[in-house]
Tab-separated table of C-alpha atoms in Angstrom:
chain	number	residue	atom	x	y	z
A	1	MET	CA	7.144	168.270	-82.117
A	2	SER	CA	3.434	169.053	-82.284
A	3	SER	CA	2.087	172.569	-82.788
A	4	ASN	CA	-0.174	171.906	-79.783
A	5	PRO	CA	1.732	172.871	-76.612
A	6	LEU	CA	-0.538	170.680	-74.467
A	7	ALA	CA	0.230	167.684	-76.671
A	8	ASN	CA	3.942	168.322	-76.252
A	9	ARG	CA	3.532	168.620	-72.504
A	10	ALA	CA	1.529	165.380	-72.416
A	11	GLN	CA	4.200	163.544	-74.410
A	12	GLN	CA	6.915	164.842	-72.117
A	13	ILE	CA	5.053	163.488	-69.075
A	14	LEU	CA	4.182	160.164	-70.711
A	15	SER	CA	7.763	159.609	-71.824
A	16	THR	CA	8.755	159.100	-68.171
A	17	ALA	CA	6.510	156.001	-68.287
A	18	ASP	CA	7.865	154.956	-71.725
A	19	VAL	CA	4.534	155.691	-73.416
A	20	ARG	CA	4.370	157.425	-76.797
A	21	ILE	CA	1.516	159.284	-78.404
A	22	GLY	CA	1.093	157.819	-81.873
A	23	GLY	CA	3.565	154.997	-81.226
A	24	ASP	CA	3.218	151.442	-82.517
A	25	ARG	CA	3.788	149.457	-79.306
A	26	PRO	CA	0.862	147.777	-77.525
A	27	TRP	CA	0.949	150.287	-74.651
A	28	ASP	CA	1.227	153.431	-76.800
A	29	ILE	CA	-1.860	155.591	-77.299
A	30	ALA	CA	-3.541	157.083	-80.368
A	31	VAL	CA	-5.321	160.403	-79.852
A	32	HIS	CA	-8.317	161.014	-82.137
A	33	ASN	CA	-9.542	164.343	-80.750
A	34	PRO	CA	-7.112	167.237	-80.093
A	35	ASP	CA	-9.348	168.429	-77.238
A	36	PHE	CA	-8.249	165.310	-75.351
A	37	TYR	CA	-5.212	167.059	-73.874
A	38	ALA	CA	-7.050	170.027	-72.376
A	39	ARG	CA	-9.747	167.736	-71.019
A	40	VAL	CA	-7.276	165.508	-69.190
A	41	PHE	CA	-5.140	168.370	-67.841
A	42	ARG	CA	-8.312	170.058	-66.585
A	43	GLN	CA	-10.144	167.037	-65.151
A	44	GLY	CA	-7.428	164.503	-64.330
A	45	SER	CA	-8.512	160.859	-64.045
A	46	LEU	CA	-12.160	161.719	-64.662
A	47	GLY	CA	-11.268	163.388	-67.961
A	48	LEU	CA	-8.995	160.515	-68.959
A	49	GLY	CA	-11.701	157.931	-68.380
A	50	GLU	CA	-14.572	159.890	-69.903
A	51	SER	CA	-12.532	160.793	-72.998
A	52	TYR	CA	-11.783	157.085	-73.518
A	53	MET	CA	-15.493	156.277	-73.172
A	54	ASP	CA	-16.210	158.958	-75.795
A	55	GLY	CA	-13.669	157.467	-78.223
A	56	TRP	CA	-11.236	160.383	-78.069
A	57	TRP	CA	-8.239	158.048	-77.658
A	58	ASP	CA	-7.375	154.364	-77.890
A	59	CYS	CA	-4.700	151.918	-76.829
A	60	PRO	CA	-4.259	148.295	-78.009
A	61	GLN	CA	-3.416	147.038	-74.499
A	62	LEU	CA	-4.909	149.311	-71.853
A	63	ASP	CA	-3.608	147.183	-69.007
A	64	GLN	CA	-0.027	147.612	-70.219
A	65	PHE	CA	-0.550	151.360	-70.634
A	66	PHE	CA	-1.867	151.751	-67.085
A	67	HIS	CA	0.776	149.446	-65.641
A	68	ARG	CA	3.443	151.839	-66.879
A	69	ILE	CA	1.482	154.899	-65.760
A	70	PHE	CA	1.093	153.519	-62.234
A	71	LEU	CA	4.704	152.351	-61.936
A	72	ALA	CA	5.828	155.867	-62.863
A	73	GLU	CA	3.224	157.271	-60.412
A	74	LEU	CA	1.977	159.689	-63.066
A	75	GLU	CA	-1.462	159.760	-61.456
A	76	ARG	CA	0.073	162.011	-58.790
A	77	LEU	CA	0.400	164.683	-61.484
A	78	ALA	CA	-3.319	164.504	-62.272
A	79	ALA	CA	-5.360	167.651	-61.880
A	80	ARG	CA	-7.350	168.083	-58.705
A	81	SER	CA	-10.727	168.630	-60.357
A	82	TRP	CA	-13.797	170.130	-58.759
A	83	ARG	CA	-15.194	166.598	-58.584
A	84	THR	CA	-12.280	165.432	-56.410
A	85	ILE	CA	-12.665	168.410	-54.106
A	86	TRP	CA	-16.406	167.833	-53.824
A	87	LEU	CA	-15.941	164.155	-52.990
A	88	PHE	CA	-13.440	165.028	-50.268
A	89	LEU	CA	-15.693	167.647	-48.692
A	90	PHE	CA	-18.711	165.361	-48.896
A	91	SER	CA	-16.865	162.489	-47.240
A	92	PHE	CA	-15.474	164.801	-44.554
A	93	LEU	CA	-18.737	166.535	-43.666
A	94	LEU	CA	-21.234	163.705	-44.230
A	95	ASN	CA	-21.360	159.907	-44.360
A	96	PRO	CA	-21.404	158.825	-48.035
A	97	GLN	CA	-22.071	155.203	-47.048
A	98	ALA	CA	-24.948	155.914	-44.657
A	99	LYS	CA	-27.809	153.448	-44.776
A	100	SER	CA	-29.943	155.895	-46.756
A	101	ARG	CA	-27.336	155.915	-49.564
A	102	SER	CA	-26.193	152.301	-49.377
A	103	THR	CA	-28.391	150.925	-52.171
A	104	ARG	CA	-26.996	153.199	-54.895
A	105	VAL	CA	-24.075	150.929	-55.783
A	106	ALA	CA	-26.414	147.926	-55.909
A	107	ARG	CA	-28.711	149.655	-58.400
A	108	GLN	CA	-25.912	151.068	-60.561
A	109	HIS	CA	-23.443	148.179	-60.542
A	110	TYR	CA	-24.680	144.846	-59.197
A	111	ASP	CA	-28.142	145.144	-60.772
A	112	LEU	CA	-26.752	145.657	-64.271
A	113	GLY	CA	-28.178	142.265	-65.193
A	114	ASN	CA	-27.568	138.696	-64.119
A	115	ASP	CA	-26.899	137.570	-67.683
A	116	PHE	CA	-24.175	140.208	-68.016
A	117	PHE	CA	-22.302	138.895	-64.981
A	118	ARG	CA	-23.014	135.288	-65.931
A	119	HIS	CA	-21.072	135.810	-69.165
A	120	MET	CA	-18.131	137.531	-67.447
A	121	LEU	CA	-17.650	135.465	-64.288
A	122	ASP	CA	-16.971	131.793	-63.588
A	123	ARG	CA	-19.684	129.142	-63.424
A	124	ARG	CA	-20.274	129.784	-59.697
A	125	MET	CA	-20.388	133.576	-60.280
A	126	VAL	CA	-17.705	134.525	-57.775
A	127	TYR	CA	-17.031	138.272	-58.080
A	128	THR	CA	-13.798	138.413	-56.066
A	129	CYS	CA	-10.150	137.426	-56.445
A	130	GLY	CA	-9.502	133.802	-57.426
A	131	ARG	CA	-6.766	131.507	-56.111
A	132	TRP	CA	-4.448	130.545	-58.955
A	133	GLU	CA	-1.534	128.509	-57.518
A	134	ARG	CA	-2.837	125.211	-58.856
A	135	ALA	CA	-5.517	126.539	-61.213
A	136	ALA	CA	-5.407	126.666	-65.001
A	137	THR	CA	-8.856	128.185	-65.560
A	138	LEU	CA	-11.079	130.788	-63.924
A	139	ASP	CA	-13.506	128.079	-62.797
A	140	GLU	CA	-10.687	126.210	-61.066
A	141	ALA	CA	-9.317	129.387	-59.463
A	142	GLN	CA	-12.658	130.356	-57.969
A	143	GLU	CA	-13.408	126.828	-56.818
A	144	ALA	CA	-10.017	126.843	-55.073
A	145	LYS	CA	-10.774	130.222	-53.503
A	146	LEU	CA	-14.034	129.025	-51.976
A	147	GLY	CA	-12.415	125.869	-50.671
A	148	PHE	CA	-9.555	127.844	-49.143
A	149	VAL	CA	-11.919	130.177	-47.287
A	150	CYS	CA	-13.938	127.262	-45.922
A	151	ARG	CA	-10.787	125.560	-44.648
A	152	LYS	CA	-9.543	128.736	-43.003
A	153	LEU	CA	-12.885	129.104	-41.250
A	154	GLY	CA	-12.769	125.469	-40.176
A	155	LEU	CA	-16.346	124.852	-41.287
A	156	GLU	CA	-18.132	121.831	-39.846
A	157	PRO	CA	-21.599	120.392	-40.538
A	158	GLY	CA	-24.368	122.353	-38.867
A	159	MET	CA	-22.369	125.534	-38.280
A	160	ARG	CA	-24.281	128.780	-38.712
A	161	VAL	CA	-22.458	131.117	-41.074
A	162	LEU	CA	-23.184	134.753	-41.910
A	163	ASP	CA	-22.098	135.928	-45.377
A	164	ILE	CA	-22.045	139.751	-45.549
A	165	GLY	CA	-22.243	140.837	-49.168
A	166	CYS	CA	-23.199	137.371	-50.400
A	167	GLY	CA	-23.545	138.266	-54.077
A	168	TRP	CA	-25.297	135.510	-56.008
A	169	GLY	CA	-24.733	133.049	-53.178
A	170	SER	CA	-21.568	131.432	-54.544
A	171	PHE	CA	-19.895	131.002	-51.154
A	172	ALA	CA	-23.161	130.091	-49.412
A	173	LYS	CA	-23.883	127.371	-51.960
A	174	TYR	CA	-20.361	125.948	-51.740
A	175	ALA	CA	-20.293	125.995	-47.915
A	176	ALA	CA	-23.683	124.300	-47.696
A	177	GLU	CA	-22.939	121.657	-50.363
A	178	ARG	CA	-19.387	120.781	-49.373
A	179	HIS	CA	-19.394	121.377	-45.601
A	180	GLY	CA	-23.016	121.111	-44.475
A	181	ALA	CA	-23.056	124.684	-43.179
A	182	HIS	CA	-26.265	126.664	-42.621
A	183	VAL	CA	-25.689	130.034	-44.280
A	184	VAL	CA	-27.461	133.369	-44.037
A	185	GLY	CA	-26.366	135.779	-46.769
A	186	VAL	CA	-27.179	139.485	-47.002
A	187	THR	CA	-26.898	141.783	-50.009
A	188	LEU	CA	-28.541	144.990	-51.244
A	189	SER	CA	-28.882	143.781	-54.835
A	190	ARG	CA	-32.356	142.588	-55.790
A	191	GLN	CA	-31.073	140.774	-58.861
A	192	GLN	CA	-28.413	138.965	-56.846
A	193	VAL	CA	-30.993	137.767	-54.326
A	194	GLU	CA	-33.353	136.644	-57.072
A	195	LEU	CA	-30.790	134.508	-58.891
A	196	GLY	CA	-28.990	133.459	-55.712
A	197	ARG	CA	-32.146	131.966	-54.249
A	198	GLU	CA	-32.583	129.885	-57.398
A	199	MET	CA	-28.969	128.713	-57.276
A	200	CYS	CA	-29.247	127.748	-53.596
A	201	ALA	CA	-32.648	126.098	-53.751
A	202	ASP	CA	-33.063	122.992	-51.556
A	203	LEU	CA	-29.958	123.914	-49.517
A	204	PRO	CA	-29.798	125.251	-45.919
A	205	VAL	CA	-29.192	128.749	-47.307
A	206	GLU	CA	-31.200	131.914	-46.674
A	207	LEU	CA	-30.391	134.952	-48.806
A	208	ARG	CA	-31.806	138.268	-47.621
A	209	LEU	CA	-32.152	141.730	-49.130
A	210	GLU	CA	-30.722	143.409	-46.048
A	211	ASP	CA	-28.167	145.971	-44.899
A	212	TYR	CA	-25.375	144.519	-42.764
A	213	ARG	CA	-26.308	146.996	-40.022
A	214	ASP	CA	-29.694	145.287	-39.657
A	215	VAL	CA	-28.337	141.764	-39.176
A	216	ARG	CA	-29.524	139.984	-36.037
A	217	GLY	CA	-28.729	136.533	-34.691
A	218	SER	CA	-25.781	134.464	-33.518
A	219	PHE	CA	-23.290	132.772	-35.838
A	220	ASP	CA	-20.314	130.430	-35.547
A	221	ARG	CA	-18.517	132.015	-38.472
A	222	VAL	CA	-18.748	135.236	-40.495
A	223	VAL	CA	-17.377	135.766	-43.990
A	224	SER	CA	-17.291	138.881	-46.146
A	225	LEU	CA	-15.740	138.602	-49.614
A	226	GLY	CA	-15.432	141.824	-51.592
A	227	MET	CA	-18.067	143.852	-49.749
A	228	PHE	CA	-15.913	145.837	-47.301
A	229	GLU	CA	-15.007	148.251	-50.132
A	230	HIS	CA	-18.551	149.638	-49.834
A	231	VAL	CA	-18.585	150.145	-46.051
A	232	GLY	CA	-16.757	153.480	-45.867
A	233	VAL	CA	-14.188	154.669	-43.348
A	234	LYS	CA	-16.811	156.326	-41.138
A	235	ASN	CA	-18.551	152.968	-40.769
A	236	TYR	CA	-15.615	150.596	-40.310
A	237	ARG	CA	-15.973	150.521	-36.542
A	238	THR	CA	-19.726	149.928	-36.876
A	239	PHE	CA	-19.111	147.054	-39.302
A	240	PHE	CA	-16.765	145.249	-36.922
A	241	LYS	CA	-19.048	145.866	-33.944
A	242	VAL	CA	-21.950	144.323	-35.866
A	243	VAL	CA	-19.826	141.294	-36.699
A	244	ARG	CA	-18.505	140.974	-33.158
A	245	ASP	CA	-22.050	141.089	-31.734
A	246	ALA	CA	-23.145	138.388	-34.189
A	247	LEU	CA	-20.151	136.104	-33.668
A	248	GLU	CA	-19.781	133.442	-31.015
A	249	ALA	CA	-16.824	133.891	-28.630
A	250	ASN	CA	-14.823	131.130	-30.327
A	251	GLY	CA	-15.830	132.191	-33.841
A	252	LYS	CA	-13.839	133.445	-36.809
A	253	LEU	CA	-14.226	136.201	-39.369
A	254	TYR	CA	-12.746	135.863	-42.859
A	255	LEU	CA	-12.541	139.272	-44.525
A	256	SER	CA	-11.488	139.776	-48.142
A	257	SER	CA	-11.006	143.375	-49.272
A	258	ILE	CA	-9.127	145.452	-51.791
A	259	GLY	CA	-6.757	147.809	-49.970
A	260	VAL	CA	-4.619	150.876	-50.641
A	261	ASN	CA	-1.120	151.777	-49.526
A	262	ARG	CA	-1.994	154.987	-47.696
A	263	SER	CA	-5.096	156.231	-45.929
A	264	VAL	CA	-7.475	158.275	-48.085
A	265	ARG	CA	-10.993	159.587	-47.632
A	266	VAL	CA	-12.223	159.397	-51.232
A	267	THR	CA	-12.024	157.036	-54.170
A	268	ASP	CA	-10.975	157.857	-57.721
A	269	PRO	CA	-13.543	160.267	-59.250
A	270	TRP	CA	-14.040	158.175	-62.400
A	271	ILE	CA	-14.532	154.955	-60.423
A	272	GLU	CA	-16.905	156.738	-58.065
A	273	ARG	CA	-19.061	158.147	-60.871
A	274	TYR	CA	-19.217	155.176	-63.249
A	275	ILE	CA	-18.357	151.935	-61.451
A	276	PHE	CA	-18.623	151.927	-57.646
A	277	PRO	CA	-20.454	154.980	-56.277
A	278	ASN	CA	-19.871	155.713	-52.588
A	279	SER	CA	-16.999	153.238	-52.426
A	280	HIS	CA	-13.893	153.541	-50.270
A	281	LEU	CA	-10.751	151.416	-50.206
A	282	PRO	CA	-9.252	150.913	-46.751
A	283	SER	CA	-5.658	151.199	-45.658
A	284	LEU	CA	-3.962	148.815	-43.253
A	285	LEU	CA	-4.015	151.556	-40.619
A	286	GLN	CA	-7.754	152.189	-41.015
A	287	ILE	CA	-8.623	148.515	-40.607
A	288	GLY	CA	-6.259	148.221	-37.662
A	289	GLU	CA	-7.924	151.113	-35.872
A	290	ALA	CA	-11.397	149.731	-36.599
A	291	ILE	CA	-10.726	146.272	-35.125
A	292	ARG	CA	-8.893	147.546	-32.032
A	293	GLY	CA	-10.313	145.867	-28.937
A	294	LEU	CA	-12.793	143.844	-30.995
A	295	PHE	CA	-10.699	141.405	-33.012
A	296	GLN	CA	-7.206	140.035	-33.173
A	297	VAL	CA	-5.416	139.146	-36.400
A	298	GLU	CA	-4.745	135.451	-36.952
A	299	GLU	CA	-3.546	135.821	-40.530
A	300	TRP	CA	-3.179	138.631	-43.097
A	301	ARG	CA	-2.206	137.845	-46.686
A	302	ASN	CA	-1.888	139.849	-49.881
A	303	ARG	CA	-3.088	138.334	-53.182
A	304	ALA	CA	-2.590	141.335	-55.492
A	305	ALA	CA	-0.962	139.315	-58.287
A	306	GLU	CA	-3.869	136.873	-58.266
A	307	TYR	CA	-6.406	139.684	-58.543
A	308	ASP	CA	-4.561	140.933	-61.619
A	309	ARG	CA	-4.910	137.480	-63.172
A	310	THR	CA	-8.576	137.237	-62.149
A	311	LEU	CA	-9.417	140.575	-63.758
A	312	MET	CA	-7.671	139.589	-66.978
A	313	ALA	CA	-9.733	136.374	-67.035
A	314	TRP	CA	-12.918	138.406	-66.541
A	315	HIS	CA	-11.820	140.679	-69.364
A	316	ARG	CA	-11.324	137.743	-71.741
A	317	ASN	CA	-14.828	136.495	-70.980
A	318	PHE	CA	-16.195	140.018	-71.383
A	319	GLU	CA	-14.557	140.431	-74.793
A	320	ARG	CA	-16.089	137.179	-76.022
A	321	TYR	CA	-19.522	138.745	-75.538
A	322	LYS	CA	-18.661	142.312	-76.560
A	323	GLU	CA	-21.155	142.431	-79.445
A	324	ARG	CA	-23.906	141.335	-77.061
A	325	VAL	CA	-22.749	143.951	-74.545
A	326	LYS	CA	-22.780	146.686	-77.184
A	327	ALA	CA	-26.246	145.655	-78.343
A	328	ASP	CA	-27.658	145.604	-74.799
A	329	TYR	CA	-25.822	148.541	-73.211
A	330	GLY	CA	-24.233	150.576	-76.009
A	331	ASP	CA	-20.688	151.199	-77.224
A	332	ARG	CA	-19.933	153.790	-74.521
A	333	PHE	CA	-20.770	151.279	-71.790
A	334	TYR	CA	-18.591	148.668	-73.489
A	335	ARG	CA	-15.618	151.055	-73.510
A	336	MET	CA	-16.332	152.057	-69.908
A	337	TRP	CA	-16.353	148.475	-68.654
A	338	ARG	CA	-13.251	147.518	-70.659
A	339	TYR	CA	-11.456	150.521	-69.172
A	340	TYR	CA	-12.531	149.502	-65.667
A	341	LEU	CA	-11.363	145.884	-65.957
A	342	LEU	CA	-7.989	146.619	-67.543
A	343	ALA	CA	-7.112	149.665	-65.429
A	344	SER	CA	-7.976	147.660	-62.314
A	345	ALA	CA	-5.778	144.747	-63.406
A	346	ALA	CA	-2.887	147.165	-63.936
A	347	SER	CA	-3.458	148.692	-60.496
A	348	PHE	CA	-2.858	145.321	-58.848
A	349	ARG	CA	0.053	144.524	-61.177
A	350	ALA	CA	1.796	147.753	-60.173
A	351	ARG	CA	0.864	147.125	-56.507
A	352	ARG	CA	-1.049	150.382	-56.391
A	353	LEU	CA	-3.911	148.236	-55.072
A	354	GLN	CA	-3.626	145.277	-52.706
A	355	ALA	CA	-5.878	142.226	-52.254
A	356	TRP	CA	-6.063	141.480	-48.550
A	357	GLN	CA	-7.281	138.160	-47.157
A	358	ILE	CA	-7.661	138.541	-43.392
A	359	LEU	CA	-8.564	135.941	-40.761
A	360	LEU	CA	-9.729	137.434	-37.453
A	361	SER	CA	-10.887	136.053	-34.121
A	362	PRO	CA	-12.567	137.899	-31.236
A	363	ALA	CA	-10.133	139.877	-29.118
A	364	GLY	CA	-9.165	138.161	-25.904
A	365	ALA	CA	-10.330	134.727	-27.045
A	366	ALA	CA	-7.056	132.931	-26.358
A	367	GLY	CA	-6.589	130.029	-28.746
A	368	ALA	CA	-10.030	130.621	-30.256
A	369	ALA	CA	-8.807	130.327	-33.803
A	370	GLY	CA	-7.044	127.041	-33.139
A	371	PRO	CA	-4.317	125.724	-35.454
A	372	LEU	CA	-4.412	127.249	-38.919
A	373	PRO	CA	-5.270	124.753	-41.685
A	374	GLN	CA	-2.721	124.001	-44.366
A	375	ASP	CA	-3.046	125.900	-47.647
A	376	ALA	CA	-2.992	122.827	-49.865
A	377	PRO	CA	-6.343	121.754	-51.346
């Protein structure tokens, strides 16, 4: 037993997840600063993440540590810090994802540097869940993902497609090259637009620095891969109204989003501060309410296990360039990003997070979606 009562309390809690302090298994933790315990009990998840960034504790396999923590639901014992309370009040009283605040996540996260993401992602720079059934590498998984989405949308030459949250233009480039689609992509990241325009040069692709709420025009298909997490619950109905107004009556919407098991108003305080400011993960109920009367569900799948595998592949790429990352961004950033990737992978592994792939058609458009394509490549 330790002479520190907080350390003993921490070990008692962690033992329910089969985690030891000072143990020798890959998921056990080593504490380097005795103030770690008070910091975590006082600040919850924010204190746990920040203390890792500061080097106060380590773990050989963070994903295995968090997998056990999430399976045991120990995060429910986390302290409700002032930061959590503030985020809840802010989201309740105001609109954290209002247009005036929408560019913050682009500046903080997506504009970190194109070279940084180039090293971490696949060759097409797809920053969403891959499709791994027949894939052996990250490149193959993301190529399969893009092909799957195009088949589900039933893309044909000359179709006008809107890509909301287009990133570096990976889907737009694939849809134009392989299916002859004419794609308009919108993003709030200047660096994504800059590189995306280079990648899509000489193709019928237009990438715009534009908020989804400002989109005008008519499209045969709409796709949004990994952007809905930034819309916010107060704007879900607006998002689907914008899409419905832009979509032809016999069109389709393919929506890919991370989801949570129960409705919440705020995101994790550490994620909100360091990774995705002003983000919000939707529940099934929240999406259902937002599409009511606008869209009907043609298909709804969960790819949580594949997102776990995708994140672990990103982490392997990230670790290959860790010395470059440390030189460019510092050791604290390196630890922060490692923590983000591995904790996220564990969240999907424990099914604390879901990876929803949703195919929608306009409400009342009988037979609009037509027969669903087969899943095989």
